[in-house]
Short mmCIF file of C-alpha atoms in Angstrom, two decimals:
data_model
loop_
_atom_site.label_atom_id
_atom_site.label_comp_id
_atom_site.label_asym_id
_atom_site.label_seq_id
_atom_site.Cartn_x
_atom_site.Cartn_y
_atom_site.Cartn_z
CA UNK A 1333 10.97 -105.06 -70.45
CA UNK A 1334 14.03 -103.45 -69.00
CA UNK A 1335 15.62 -104.81 -65.83
CA UNK A 1336 16.05 -102.54 -62.85
CA UNK A 1337 19.81 -103.09 -62.87
CA UNK A 1338 20.20 -101.96 -66.51
CA UNK A 1339 22.29 -98.85 -67.09
CA UNK A 1340 22.13 -96.21 -69.81
CA UNK A 1341 24.27 -98.45 -72.02
CA UNK A 1342 21.53 -101.08 -72.23
CA UNK A 1343 19.02 -98.46 -73.37
CA UNK A 1344 21.37 -96.88 -75.94
CA UNK A 1345 22.68 -100.11 -77.49
CA UNK A 1346 19.76 -100.78 -79.88
CA UNK A 1347 20.20 -97.31 -81.39
CA UNK A 1348 23.97 -97.81 -81.72
CA UNK A 1349 23.56 -101.22 -83.36
CA UNK A 1350 20.86 -99.95 -85.73
CA UNK A 1351 23.04 -96.99 -86.73
CA UNK A 1352 26.14 -99.14 -87.27
CA UNK A 1353 24.29 -101.64 -89.45
CA UNK A 1354 22.58 -98.96 -91.56
CA UNK A 1355 25.84 -97.07 -91.95
CA UNK A 1356 27.49 -100.31 -93.07
CA UNK A 1357 24.67 -100.92 -95.53
CA UNK A 1358 25.07 -97.42 -96.94
CA UNK A 1359 28.73 -98.15 -97.72
CA UNK A 1360 27.89 -100.98 -100.13
CA UNK A 1361 27.52 -99.88 -103.78
CA UNK A 1362 24.44 -101.86 -104.80
CA UNK A 1363 22.78 -99.73 -107.49
CA UNK A 1364 25.30 -96.95 -108.11
CA UNK A 1365 28.95 -96.17 -107.50
CA UNK A 1366 28.26 -92.47 -106.86
CA UNK A 1367 27.68 -92.92 -103.16
CA UNK A 1368 27.53 -90.16 -100.58
CA UNK A 1369 30.04 -92.09 -98.48
CA UNK A 1370 31.92 -93.40 -101.52
CA UNK A 1371 35.38 -92.14 -100.52
CA UNK A 1372 35.05 -93.80 -97.12
CA UNK A 1373 33.45 -97.00 -98.44
CA UNK A 1374 36.09 -99.48 -97.40
CA UNK A 1375 35.91 -103.18 -96.63
CA UNK A 1376 37.85 -102.70 -93.41
CA UNK A 1377 35.40 -99.99 -92.29
CA UNK A 1378 32.51 -102.32 -93.08
CA UNK A 1379 34.00 -105.13 -90.98
CA UNK A 1380 34.69 -102.65 -88.16
CA UNK A 1381 31.11 -101.37 -88.20
CA UNK A 1382 29.66 -104.87 -88.08
CA UNK A 1383 32.14 -105.86 -85.37
CA UNK A 1384 31.25 -102.84 -83.24
CA UNK A 1385 27.54 -103.70 -83.56
CA UNK A 1386 28.30 -107.22 -82.35
CA UNK A 1387 30.45 -105.87 -79.50
CA UNK A 1388 27.74 -103.53 -78.23
CA UNK A 1389 25.15 -106.31 -78.44
CA UNK A 1390 27.32 -108.52 -76.22
CA UNK A 1391 28.09 -105.61 -73.90
CA UNK A 1392 24.38 -104.90 -73.44
CA UNK A 1393 23.82 -108.57 -72.61
CA UNK A 1394 26.49 -108.39 -69.92
CA UNK A 1395 25.27 -105.03 -68.61
CA UNK A 1396 22.15 -106.36 -66.95
CA UNK A 1397 24.08 -108.92 -64.90
CA UNK A 1398 21.78 -111.91 -65.33
CA UNK A 1399 22.96 -115.39 -66.19
CA UNK A 1400 21.01 -115.46 -69.46
CA UNK A 1401 22.66 -112.21 -70.56
CA UNK A 1402 26.08 -113.68 -69.81
CA UNK A 1403 25.30 -116.85 -71.76
CA UNK A 1404 24.03 -114.84 -74.72
CA UNK A 1405 27.04 -112.53 -74.67
CA UNK A 1406 29.49 -115.42 -74.55
CA UNK A 1407 27.68 -117.11 -77.45
CA UNK A 1408 27.79 -113.87 -79.43
CA UNK A 1409 31.53 -113.52 -78.89
CA UNK A 1410 32.14 -117.18 -79.76
CA UNK A 1411 30.36 -116.70 -83.10
CA UNK A 1412 32.30 -113.46 -83.61
CA UNK A 1413 35.60 -115.23 -83.08
CA UNK A 1414 34.65 -117.68 -85.82
CA UNK A 1415 33.01 -115.32 -88.32
CA UNK A 1416 35.14 -112.18 -88.22
CA UNK A 1417 38.53 -113.78 -89.05
CA UNK A 1418 36.92 -115.52 -92.01
CA UNK A 1419 35.37 -112.23 -93.14
CA UNK A 1420 38.72 -110.46 -92.82
CA UNK A 1421 40.47 -113.25 -94.76
CA UNK A 1422 38.00 -112.83 -97.62
CA UNK A 1423 38.43 -109.06 -97.40
CA UNK A 1424 42.20 -109.21 -97.67
CA UNK A 1425 42.10 -111.83 -100.43
CA UNK A 1426 39.78 -109.69 -102.55
CA UNK A 1427 41.81 -106.57 -101.83
CA UNK A 1428 45.02 -108.33 -102.91
CA UNK A 1429 43.40 -109.46 -106.16
CA UNK A 1430 41.92 -106.04 -106.96
CA UNK A 1431 44.65 -103.88 -105.43
CA UNK A 1432 42.34 -101.81 -103.22
CA UNK A 1433 40.04 -102.20 -100.23
CA UNK A 1434 37.61 -99.61 -101.57
CA UNK A 1435 34.22 -101.10 -102.30
CA UNK A 1436 33.68 -98.81 -105.28
CA UNK A 1437 37.04 -99.82 -106.77
CA UNK A 1438 36.26 -103.49 -106.24
CA UNK A 1439 32.83 -103.12 -107.85
CA UNK A 1440 34.12 -101.25 -110.90
CA UNK A 1441 37.23 -103.35 -111.53
CA UNK A 1442 36.06 -106.89 -110.80
CA UNK A 1443 34.94 -108.68 -113.99
CA UNK A 1444 32.88 -111.08 -111.92
CA UNK A 1445 30.32 -108.40 -111.03
CA UNK A 1446 29.81 -107.06 -114.55
CA UNK A 1447 27.67 -110.01 -115.63
CA UNK A 1448 25.02 -109.34 -112.99
CA UNK A 1449 23.81 -105.92 -114.11
#
C-alpha cells in the first residue's frame, strides 16, 4: 500500500536500495579475483553504497509524513550512527595492515584468507 501523500521518491527508493546492495555485493571477491568491477572494488566504496542504501531507506520513511515513518527513520539513523563508524574503523585498520583499500588486494595479500579456500 502506498500512501496518498507519497512522492516519486518513495516509489523509487526500493529500486535504489536494491541496486546499491547488489552493486555492493558485486564488489566483493568471493569466488574469483577477476571481477568485472575489480578496479573499483574498494572498501570505502562498499561502505558508501551500504550507507546510501540506508540513507534512502530513512528518507523514504520520512517522505510519507506519518509518525511511524518518522520513528522508523530515526531508528534507522540511530543504528547507522552506531554501525557505520565501527565499519569504517575496521576498514581503515585492515587497509593500514594490508596497505590498500582494494578488496582484491586485501583478498590476495592477507594470509588469513588463504586457509579457507
